[in-house]
Every structure is written in structure tokens, then in C-alpha cells.
Amino acid sequence: MNKYDVVVIGGGHAGVEAAAVASRFGVKTALITHDSSKIGEMSCNPAIGGIGKSHLAKEVDAMGGLMAKAADKAGIHYRVLNSTKGQAVRATRVQTDRELYKSAVQELVNNENNLTVIEGSVIDFKIKNSQIKAVLIESGEEFSSETVVLTTGTFLGGVMHTGLEQSPGGRVGDPSSEKLAKKLRSLNLSVGRLKTGTPPRLNKHTIDWSILTPQPGDVPTPLLSYTSKKEERPKQLDCFMTRTNKETHQIIMDHLHESPMYSGVIEGVGPRYCPSIEDKVMRFSERDSHQIFAEPEGLESDLIYPNGISTSLPLKAQAALIRSIKGFENAEIVRPGYAIEYDYFDPTGLKHSLETKAIEGLFFAGQINGTTGYEEAAAQGLMAGINAALKTKKQNAFVLKRDEAYTGVLIDDLVSLGTKEPYRMFTSRAEYRLILREDNADMRLTEKGRNLGIVPDELWEKYLQKKRQSSLEFTRLKKVKLQPNTIEAEYIEHQSGEKISNNISLFEMLKRPKVFHSHLPQGSDELPTNVIDEIEASVKYEGYIKRQKADIDKLQRNENTPIPETIDYKNVVGLSNEVKQRLSEARPESLARASRLPGITPAAISLLMVHIKKGRRLVG
Amino acid sequence: MIEKKTIIAPATASGRGGISVIRMSGPRSEVIAQEMCGQLADPWRFKRCEIRSGENLVIDSCMVVFFKSPHSYTGDDVIEFHCHGNPTIVNLVIETAIKLGAVVAEPGEFTKTAFLNDKIDLAQAESVADLINAQSESAVIAANSSLTGKFSDAINNILDELTAIRVFVEANIDFPEEDVDKSLLNTCVDRLKSLSDQTTQLISSTVGGVKLRDGYSVAIVGPPNAGKSTLLNLLARENVAITSDIPGTTRDLVKVPVNLDGVLIEFIDTAGMRDNPENEIEKEGINRSREVIEKSNLSLVVQDANRIVEFDFGMEDFISVYNKCDLYGGQKKNGEGVFYITATTGQGVPELLKGLVNKLDIDEGQETAFLSRQRHVSCLTEGGLRIDESLTSLEEGQGLELVAENLKNSHRVLGEILRPLSSDDLLGEIFSEFCIGK
Ligand SMILES: Cc1cc2nc3c(=O)[nH]c(=O)nc-3n(C[C@H](O)[C@H](O)[C@H](O)COP(=O)(O)OP(=O)(O)OC[C@H]3O[C@@H](n4cnc5c(N)ncnc54)[C@H](O)[C@@H]3O)c2cc1C
């Protein structure tokens, strides 16, 4: 029989991170997936990053994950979004070549030791006394393991819709997982349905590029990963912009009755923030135009991804609406857009380690937890993989806090609040936004990763070097003083409009909102951008960060007040039955976590506090 | 399963009177009341009942009403017994209920329960105590207006507008690719400005509300033997309603609360002060007086008109009072901040008091909107400061994330007025001010 320490099911974005990181703990790991040639497949838009998402991708990267490295090997168009705003909310977005991305991920997976890729469709679990024991694949083979990470994405009970036609499937060209879905529905887990969609793909040669607005990538071109090198990046391409118009919207309105969403065929809830064009037209009826980015799917690919018009209208309507758009008058649809409906599990059934509360040793990560997006999946995959491996070693779970990482925010939100629609990351979800930045994901996490043993030497060296450079530069900025009426002072004034009337350190100067590092006299070493970014952000946000840290300390008190596992909420005097039930279901580990549950008022928290204190007094 | 307590306490002051009300709240109150009085009327209807003790003796014949949860003061089931106003009856009723499982309520426990059941917010809960303790008509009106939620509404309005602006700012951060209307961002400046004004205004009425709640304090200072105590005695005598024990001349502070045209003013007599204190005791008394001067809203500097001495103990706001004018031959014309009186006869004192009210800037005509606390002022001030900072960041074109950060902090601190975040200590403090039965 095949025995593994950790079995990961699904070779999507969550699965590959989970499998790779688990194997780095030196435990025998298997990645079971339908088709090994599809490992790292991007079901939708071939792009990584974006606001909130790039933060996740960088965090995964800072702990040795694969996503950002693969994206840089395949990146054909880079932009920094929010570049006119401050560091904390700037976000890198990379358009990738779909094929290059896939092969980059596969190469990274193949390079891991202790990791075996197995092709097969998982159809059943063996569970004994609420402990996972083994997984079975369609061919009849069994793999025994006491820690299993499930990352099957949109495949469980997947149904694809184009117009009123529907067919089972996990994504176009792939089968859905019916037997496994049935098995999971029979377990003590709360199952729901969600939906998402994708636009039709267009033939590159049938678009009139000459009348579209080009949107070149940013120069200098950034990188997503802390360890990628410029030379690894392929050639860069432009994207193009166009817009929907009144006619487009009329076509959509005329065909709405054929839309599976609006005719009531789809019951799953779609993402509010990544709405279909039908949704946008209905919801923002006052707008007569929406933006579309025409994005190449790859260097060699003939496919164009028209970003912004995800739709599940029937093919005929899709064709009409496409042709109503400027530049797309003669465009040919190569593959129709569709919506997909799938099973997800209420994530409040998970511990913060992403292990299910119902079945010991079974971890969930990715889309099945109600999220949407590659980066959200990758971040969960990484954490589930770490915790599965730690579990085999009987070590405590590794949990990131809300002030440490977006990954922490993501998991805490899911586990505490659950989700009613596909959950996508945003910077506004993070209360410590100014601390959680792209430029310091490594400063926040690489050391933690190294302590776990999952950070490769190359990343560790880079991190140490950045730390060294940044501390030297801080010293220099504090030491070097500017004097009025010098060339340096004049240069700064010219660049920023800031006058220098007294002797002032470079550090103090940099605190002023309009002064940037590039305005200051430079030291002898040329510093990499990510060091400068980190320095600028920490100086400019200093006052705010101090306040945020003070808040964190205050909250820490509650965070550190554990709620005894044995607590019986029925005995907490004063709580309403509703609150009692919610707490009994969620079983939060600390007061702070309890306070984030929906419907839990501060009043309830104080009652809980009193109860816990009393209990302690009785015991001690 | 441990059940929530059923609490009971007299809701009216003890003593003999027409009726006394006893209030009982909690899950068992209906059952206990039935045990004591037999079948009750439908909820919210009075019924005349005979209350029986455990020994089945009739204690009283009284009116009983049942308020069914959640439509009751506390949000739990509530019973009120309106019995004859005799402390013995009240005690018997409560004892009987206790034998049947009720427990005596702690001070403020009924209101605390209402807050914990989300029937009222914290500012409203505070105003309950204030209403009970209010000592003047304007304070009563203001406390009521807080209790009915006027103050909470004002805060909620600010919070709502903050939310609307925040949603917009956050959308500009998280969806820069979408077509968020940039011109709307400019209107944010105007909206923030008006929000800032709104907050400033609310702060000033809140400061007024704090004064109304806590009243004013006026220090009576001056050299020894100028007649300070005589003046204080006179003020105290004029207000027979106010009982206070005034010891003879000592070095201790003597405080006399006086209700002046509906405003509470506390007069504090200090030890006589001179520049060269003769001994340790006197020195200490002077130090204490200095503190009083600092904390008071105003000082009355009382001098013997016939023996004026130099007197400066760092008072900022003061009125000069020249006493013993019956013996004084000079000109006695009152002027700006100067009054001539004879404390022994009361001559000139009414004019002095009028001048005092003027100087304290107590606007009698204007009704203070709410009764407030220092806690509210601090939260509002901090919240207003953050709104102003967000405005600066927006106008100076600093990153939008800083605008957002300031707005978030403002939102949080203002929200704490109604629903505190870390509630433990704060709640304990607030509800400890209550009397039993509320
Ligand atoms: C049509 C469509 C549109 C989308 N639109 C968007 C969008 O607009 N925006 C956005 O952010 N995200 C979108 N996504 C979501 C994005 O693709 C997912 O969030 C992301 O891929 C989730 O990663 P995952 O690892 O959880 O699952 P997936 O990437 O779906 O990977 C699942 C893996 O599990 C394997 N698998 C499944 N069942 C079994 C089984 N029984 N045995 C073995 N292997 C199995 C599959 O072969 C696959 O390799 C869309 C997805 C689809 C399908």
C-alpha cells in the first residue's frame, strides 16, 4: 500500500503551494491531481497580483512559495496599480503567458525533494473515528495518510453554464468531481454553492488594434518575487483598452432572460467585486459604458482575454455584444464565456490552521473555502501545507495574525466570519494596512519561514542583505545633515518645493510628505528599489504606524486571553441564546477572535470576560 | 445550564409614601410573580392582585404589571409591583420573591441589563444615571434628551456620514481600475469640512452638557478674616433645600452646592491665604487652596474693604469682592468684575450672584441640548482631530491611504461613545454610579 505523510489533492494554485511547502519539512508528500500537464493551470485570466492580491503573492514568496517566481518567469506585462498613492496600497499586477506560467510551476514542483506527483481522480476518503486515514482514486488505488489537504477548486459538483445550456465540468475542458463531491456532502460539513464566470476568448487576428488605446507596461518593469532576476523575464507586450457602449448594454438587456443568473437557473452567489457584465449593466444602470482591457494570453497565443466582460449569456448574444464594441466589430469568439457553479464549504468549520473541525487531519485550502482568485488560493495552500506538515510532526499550528500578514487577515476573516459570496482580498480588509505592505512582506515573514525550515538559502541571503542595506541606510540618513543654501538643499527644494532653513538630517527631511529618497544626496552604495521603498514607507508612515502598534498592543490583551476549550457557553450568564449558539458553533480560541464573530457585541464580550475571570478564580 | 439571574429591587426611594414600586427582571420573573399573586393580566396591563407571602398570608393588595421580553425596560421579562408605600411591605415583597429564586439587584443592574441586551446604547445608559441625579430643571431636560437618543442621534449622524465618505475613499484605493468618479473625490473635501464643523459644534454643546452635569465650581479665596465663611454661610442659608454640614472655621475645604437659577454651582471655601504662612498646617492649607483655584471655573477673591492687602495666587478668572462695606466709607460702585457687599446683612449679594452668572457665561436662555460626560468630550475631540487630519492629507495630496487611516480612527473613537470596544473597565465604572433599582 502507498503510505504518505501528507497527501495534497488538486494541482491548482492552492495545491502546488501546499505540496511544495509540506515536502520542505522533509515529510513524504504526494500531490494527486487529474492531469499532471495541467498543474498550475490558470482557469481564468492569466494574471497574478492586483490590489490586495499582490500583497498575498509577495507574502507567499517571502516564505519561499512558488507563485511569484513562476509569474516572473512568465510575466509579459507589468503594472504598479495605485502608483500615485502611498506604498501601502501600491500593488503589482503581472500579465503572464499562460503556457509559460504552467511550465514554470511544473518545473518548480518537480524540483522539490520528497514530493511525488500522482495522476488520478480522487473519489473517496477513508475516515475512522473522525480521523482521516486514506484517499482513494478512481483506478482503485489507495493512498494512506493521516494528513490530507483538499484543494479541488471549482471542481466539486461543478456545473458550467452558457446561456440556458449547462454541462458538468470543473472548468472548460476538465471533468467535475462528482463522486468526491458526493462523499464530502455526506460528511459533517456545511456545504453551499457559489458561482464565478469568465469572458469569451477572442481571436487576436480579428481585432482592429489600430483604433484601440494601447496601455504599455510600466518602465522600469518591476518584479513580483523577491528573488527573481530581470533576465528571467520574457519579452514585454502592450495591453489595449476599449469600452462597452449603449448598444452593448441594450443587447445585454434584450438577452437577460437567457442568462442563467437572471432566469434563476444559477442559485450560487457570484463575486460582487468581479461581476459579470450582466451584473454591471443591471447594477449600474446609470452608466452607459464600462472599461475593457484586451489582454494577450501569451507571447505565442492567438487568444485575447477581454478583461471586464465576463458573461454567461448564450453564444449568439455573446457574439452580438462583442461585435458592438469598438475594435471588436469583426472579432471572432474562439471560446465562449461561461459561468461555473460549484460546492464550497462554510469556512467557519475550519480552525485557524485550516484543518477542518469535523475531521482530524483533513485540511481545506483554496476556492473550496469560498474564496476566489489564484493568490487567495496560494496563500491558503501555503498555510495548509505548513500546518499539515507540522501536524505530522506533532508540532503546534503556525498561524499568522492580522497585524502580521494579509494571509492572516484572509484566514481569520474566513474562519471567523465565513463568507456568503466568493471572498476576494482587498486592502480595506486589513486594519493594519500601513504595516502590511508589498515592500516589507519579506521583513515581516521571511524569518518566520526560515525558522520553519521552508525558506531556501537564496531567499534567505537576499533577505539578510536587504536587512543589512536598510539598516546602514537608516544610519546614514540619521547621521547626514543638510545645510541651507547648499547645492543639495537647492536640489531638494527644486524637486519637492520643500525649503531647508536650518540644519536638518536627511531622515527628518524624508518625513516631509513631498520629499522622496531620490531627492536626497545618495550614499556610496546604489540601493535596490525594494530597499528604498521599505525605507520610504517606514519613515513616512512612522507616526501612523506607532499608533497602529499601540492599538495592536491593546488588542493583544484580548488576543492573549484564551477562552478555555472546555467552556460551556450555556453557562455564561447574560448571553442571548443566539449569541450562545454562535459561540458554541464557532468555538473561538481567544476573546479577540470571539469579538470578530458576526453578531457578537462588545457587551457579549464583557460578559464572556467576566465569566472567564470567574472561572480562573475558581480554579486558581 | 446556568440561567440568567432574576433580579429584584425597589424602584422608588425608601420611606413611607403613596406607593412604592418594586421591579423584578429576568427569565423567572413571570413565574415568581404568579406564585406570589396568582394569575397575571395580559402583558402590559395592570391588574389588582393580592400578594401572598410564603406562609400564604396576604402582604398587600397592589397593582401588578408584566412587561414581556423584549418589550421591557431591560429587554428581559419584567414585573412591577406597585404596592402601598410602606418600607415593611416592600421588604416583605422582596423577601418573598427571593425565597422563590430572585436575587437582589446590584446598583444599576437593570440599566446594565438593558445595555447588554442592546436595548440602549452606552450614552443612553449613562443618561439614565444622570437623569436620576439631575439637580436642576435644565439638567433634567438635557438628561432626558440624551436618554431619548438625541445625543446618540447626533453621533450616529456623524458616523453615517463618515461611513459614506470612507466607502468612497476605500473604493478609490481598492478599485483604481474601475471608473470611480474622481470628481467625487473633490466633493469629499467639502463633505469633510462640513463634518468637521458639525463635530466642532457638537463638541461645544457637549462641553456645555458636561458643565450642566457636573455643574460649576467657584472658589472663595482671600486673606484671612475677610469674611469668606460668612459669605458662604449666607449662600448656604439662602438655599435651604441644600443640606450641608458646615463646620466652623477650620483649615479644611468647605463645599456648598447652590442651585442658582437652575444651574448647579458648588462654592468652595478655602483657608485664608497669606504670603508668609506661619506654620506647616497653614502651608498645607494654602497648597490645597491653590489646587482648588486651579480646578475651579472661577474664583471669588474676597477682601475686607477696609483692609485691602495684596493677594495673588495665580487666579486666572476671578471676581473681586469687597466685604464689610457697612463699615466702609469710600466709594462703593460695582464695576466690571468688582462687587461691594456686606456679607453679614446680605447687602449687595444678589448683584454679586448676577455678576457671577454672567462671568461664568451661563447662557440661561439657551437650552443645553444634552447632558454629557468628559468621556464624550474626549472621544469627540479625538475624533474631530482625526477628521481634520484626514482633510489635511486630502488637501495636501498625501496618499489616500492616510486619509483613509485618519477616517478609520475617527470612526472608531466616535463609535466608542455609543459602543465601547474594550468594555470591561469602562462599563464597570459607568454602572457603578447608579443607585440600586435602576
Ligand atoms: C470559469 C472560471 C472563472 C473564474 N473567474 C475568476 C475571476 O474572475 N477572478 C478570480 O480571481 N478568479 C477567478 N476564477 C478562480 C480561480 O481560477 C480560482 O480562484 C483558483 O484557480 C483557485 O485555485 P484552487 O487551487 O483552489 O483550485 P483550482 O485552480 O481550480 O485547482 C483545482 C485542482 O484540483 C484538481 N482536482 C479537482 N478535483 C480533483 C479530484 N477529485 N482528484 C484529483 N484532482 C482534482 C483539478 O484538476 C485542479 O488541478 C475563475 C475560475 C473559473 C473556473
Tab-separated table of C-alpha atoms in Angstrom, chain B residues 182-348:
chain	number	residue	atom	x	y	z
B	182	LYS	CA	-12.606	61.255	-9.450
B	183	SER	CA	-14.597	64.473	-9.240
B	184	LEU	CA	-16.493	62.945	-6.352
B	185	LEU	CA	-13.183	62.826	-4.537
B	186	ASN	CA	-13.130	66.606	-4.625
B	187	THR	CA	-16.565	66.842	-3.098
B	188	CYS	CA	-15.105	64.785	-0.268
B	189	VAL	CA	-13.176	67.873	0.793
B	190	ASP	CA	-16.406	69.797	1.226
B	191	ARG	CA	-18.100	66.949	2.983
B	192	LEU	CA	-15.190	66.557	5.370
B	193	LYS	CA	-15.190	70.263	6.079
B	194	SER	CA	-18.824	70.241	6.980
B	195	LEU	CA	-18.284	67.114	9.055
B	196	SER	CA	-15.509	68.889	10.874
B	197	ASP	CA	-17.821	71.843	11.594
B	198	GLN	CA	-20.528	69.516	12.744
B	199	THR	CA	-18.120	67.838	15.134
B	200	THR	CA	-16.842	71.149	16.474
B	201	GLN	CA	-20.386	72.250	17.163
B	202	LEU	CA	-21.233	69.018	18.867
B	203	ILE	CA	-18.114	69.335	20.999
B	204	SER	CA	-19.197	72.734	22.235
B	205	SER	CA	-22.671	71.573	23.188
B	206	THR	CA	-21.088	68.529	24.770
B	207	VAL	CA	-18.774	70.716	26.801
B	208	GLY	CA	-21.872	72.654	27.846
B	209	GLY	CA	-23.508	69.364	28.696
B	210	VAL	CA	-20.596	68.362	30.900
B	211	LYS	CA	-20.847	71.673	32.777
B	212	LEU	CA	-24.546	71.155	33.210
B	213	ARG	CA	-23.992	67.674	34.526
B	214	ASP	CA	-21.038	68.376	36.738
B	215	GLY	CA	-22.086	71.962	37.474
B	216	TYR	CA	-19.633	74.798	38.030
B	217	SER	CA	-17.249	75.241	40.850
B	218	VAL	CA	-16.367	78.599	42.297
B	219	ALA	CA	-13.526	79.012	44.759
B	220	ILE	CA	-13.889	81.597	47.519
B	221	VAL	CA	-10.424	82.859	48.290
B	222	GLY	CA	-8.854	85.758	50.048
B	223	PRO	CA	-6.759	86.776	53.013
B	224	PRO	CA	-7.779	85.560	56.480
B	225	ASN	CA	-10.682	87.266	58.168
B	226	ALA	CA	-12.023	88.860	55.013
B	227	GLY	CA	-15.403	87.205	55.635
B	228	LYS	CA	-15.280	84.265	53.263
B	229	SER	CA	-17.039	81.895	55.598
B	230	THR	CA	-19.731	84.433	56.362
B	231	LEU	CA	-20.401	84.778	52.654
B	232	LEU	CA	-20.549	81.019	52.250
B	233	ASN	CA	-22.908	80.627	55.181
B	234	LEU	CA	-25.125	83.216	53.665
B	235	LEU	CA	-25.185	81.394	50.323
B	236	ALA	CA	-25.937	78.156	52.071
B	237	ARG	CA	-28.752	79.672	54.123
B	238	GLU	CA	-30.425	81.106	51.074
B	239	ASN	CA	-30.725	77.634	49.715
B	240	VAL	CA	-32.474	75.845	52.472
B	241	ALA	CA	-33.129	72.894	50.162
B	242	ILE	CA	-29.492	72.082	50.196
B	243	THR	CA	-28.277	70.415	53.289
B	244	SER	CA	-24.664	70.600	54.111
B	245	ASP	CA	-22.829	70.436	57.316
B	246	ILE	CA	-20.613	73.405	57.639
B	247	PRO	CA	-18.042	73.037	60.333
B	248	GLY	CA	-16.669	76.094	61.985
B	249	THR	CA	-13.545	77.740	60.811
B	250	THR	CA	-11.042	75.047	60.053
B	251	ARG	CA	-8.341	74.646	57.512
B	252	ASP	CA	-10.453	72.062	55.661
B	253	LEU	CA	-12.272	72.889	52.479
B	254	VAL	CA	-15.950	73.528	52.873
B	255	LYS	CA	-18.154	72.881	49.871
B	256	VAL	CA	-21.659	74.201	49.420
B	257	PRO	CA	-23.715	73.342	46.353
B	258	VAL	CA	-26.095	76.105	45.367
B	259	ASN	CA	-28.834	75.938	42.782
B	260	LEU	CA	-28.599	79.263	41.038
B	261	ASP	CA	-31.365	79.820	38.516
B	262	GLY	CA	-31.434	76.138	37.708
B	263	VAL	CA	-27.682	75.803	37.392
B	264	LEU	CA	-25.673	73.893	39.910
B	265	ILE	CA	-22.789	75.854	41.363
B	266	GLU	CA	-20.519	74.498	44.010
B	267	PHE	CA	-18.878	77.128	46.198
B	268	ILE	CA	-15.691	76.072	47.873
B	269	ASP	CA	-14.379	77.974	50.857
B	270	THR	CA	-10.633	77.854	51.121
B	271	ALA	CA	-8.393	78.555	54.022
B	272	GLY	CA	-7.368	82.134	54.396
B	273	MET	CA	-4.223	82.658	52.458
B	274	ARG	CA	-1.358	84.977	53.076
B	275	ASP	CA	2.008	85.329	51.524
B	276	ASN	CA	4.003	84.261	54.565
B	277	PRO	CA	2.336	81.240	56.073
B	278	GLU	CA	3.291	80.892	59.713
B	279	ASN	CA	3.326	77.154	60.154
B	280	GLU	CA	3.195	73.791	58.409
B	281	ILE	CA	-0.547	73.392	58.749
B	282	GLU	CA	-1.167	76.726	57.167
B	283	LYS	CA	1.284	75.955	54.381
B	284	GLU	CA	-0.521	72.750	53.561
B	285	GLY	CA	-3.878	74.508	53.593
B	286	ILE	CA	-2.547	77.010	51.119
B	287	ASN	CA	-1.318	74.301	48.797
B	288	ARG	CA	-4.708	72.729	48.856
B	289	SER	CA	-6.328	76.066	48.113
B	290	ARG	CA	-4.108	76.561	45.127
B	291	GLU	CA	-5.302	73.254	43.739
B	292	VAL	CA	-8.896	74.308	44.238
B	293	ILE	CA	-8.269	77.555	42.423
B	294	GLU	CA	-6.793	75.679	39.520
B	295	LYS	CA	-9.702	73.284	39.211
B	296	SER	CA	-12.444	75.848	39.664
B	297	ASN	CA	-14.160	77.636	36.842
B	298	LEU	CA	-13.881	80.929	38.699
B	299	SER	CA	-12.604	82.430	41.938
B	300	LEU	CA	-14.232	84.996	44.161
B	301	VAL	CA	-11.454	86.997	45.762
B	302	VAL	CA	-12.918	88.308	48.983
B	303	GLN	CA	-11.172	91.226	50.709
B	304	ASP	CA	-12.051	93.325	53.682
B	305	ALA	CA	-12.862	96.657	52.028
B	306	ASN	CA	-11.340	98.410	54.993
B	307	ARG	CA	-8.101	96.475	54.950
B	308	ILE	CA	-7.167	95.606	51.393
B	309	VAL	CA	-3.987	93.548	51.117
B	310	GLU	CA	-2.017	92.373	48.163
B	311	PHE	CA	-3.341	88.990	47.069
B	312	ASP	CA	-2.180	86.979	44.085
B	313	PHE	CA	-2.343	83.241	43.974
B	314	GLY	CA	-2.372	82.829	40.247
B	315	MET	CA	-6.098	83.050	39.668
B	316	GLU	CA	-6.926	83.436	36.006
B	317	ASP	CA	-10.642	84.061	36.114
B	318	PHE	CA	-11.820	85.920	39.165
B	319	ILE	CA	-14.223	88.457	40.598
B	320	SER	CA	-13.084	90.888	43.273
B	321	VAL	CA	-15.476	91.085	46.194
B	322	TYR	CA	-15.069	93.833	48.787
B	323	ASN	CA	-16.777	92.881	52.016
B	324	LYS	CA	-17.744	94.705	55.206
B	325	CYS	CA	-18.978	97.706	53.270
B	326	ASP	CA	-21.242	98.770	56.131
B	327	LEU	CA	-18.065	99.976	57.826
B	328	TYR	CA	-16.514	101.333	54.671
B	329	GLY	CA	-16.682	104.983	53.900
B	330	GLY	CA	-15.221	105.053	50.407
B	331	GLN	CA	-16.926	104.847	47.064
B	332	LYS	CA	-18.856	101.604	46.589
B	333	LYS	CA	-19.643	101.468	42.902
B	334	ASN	CA	-19.834	97.966	41.418
B	335	GLY	CA	-17.924	97.608	38.172
B	336	GLU	CA	-16.599	95.035	35.750
B	337	GLY	CA	-15.694	92.107	37.969
B	338	VAL	CA	-15.829	94.222	41.128
B	339	PHE	CA	-18.593	93.985	43.744
B	340	TYR	CA	-19.167	95.617	47.121
B	341	ILE	CA	-21.119	93.592	49.656
B	342	THR	CA	-21.855	93.230	53.319
B	343	ALA	CA	-21.949	89.513	53.976
B	344	THR	CA	-23.416	89.857	57.458
B	345	THR	CA	-26.527	91.597	56.124
B	346	GLY	CA	-26.600	90.132	52.635
B	347	GLN	CA	-26.478	93.568	51.152
B	348	GLY	CA	-25.045	93.546	47.578
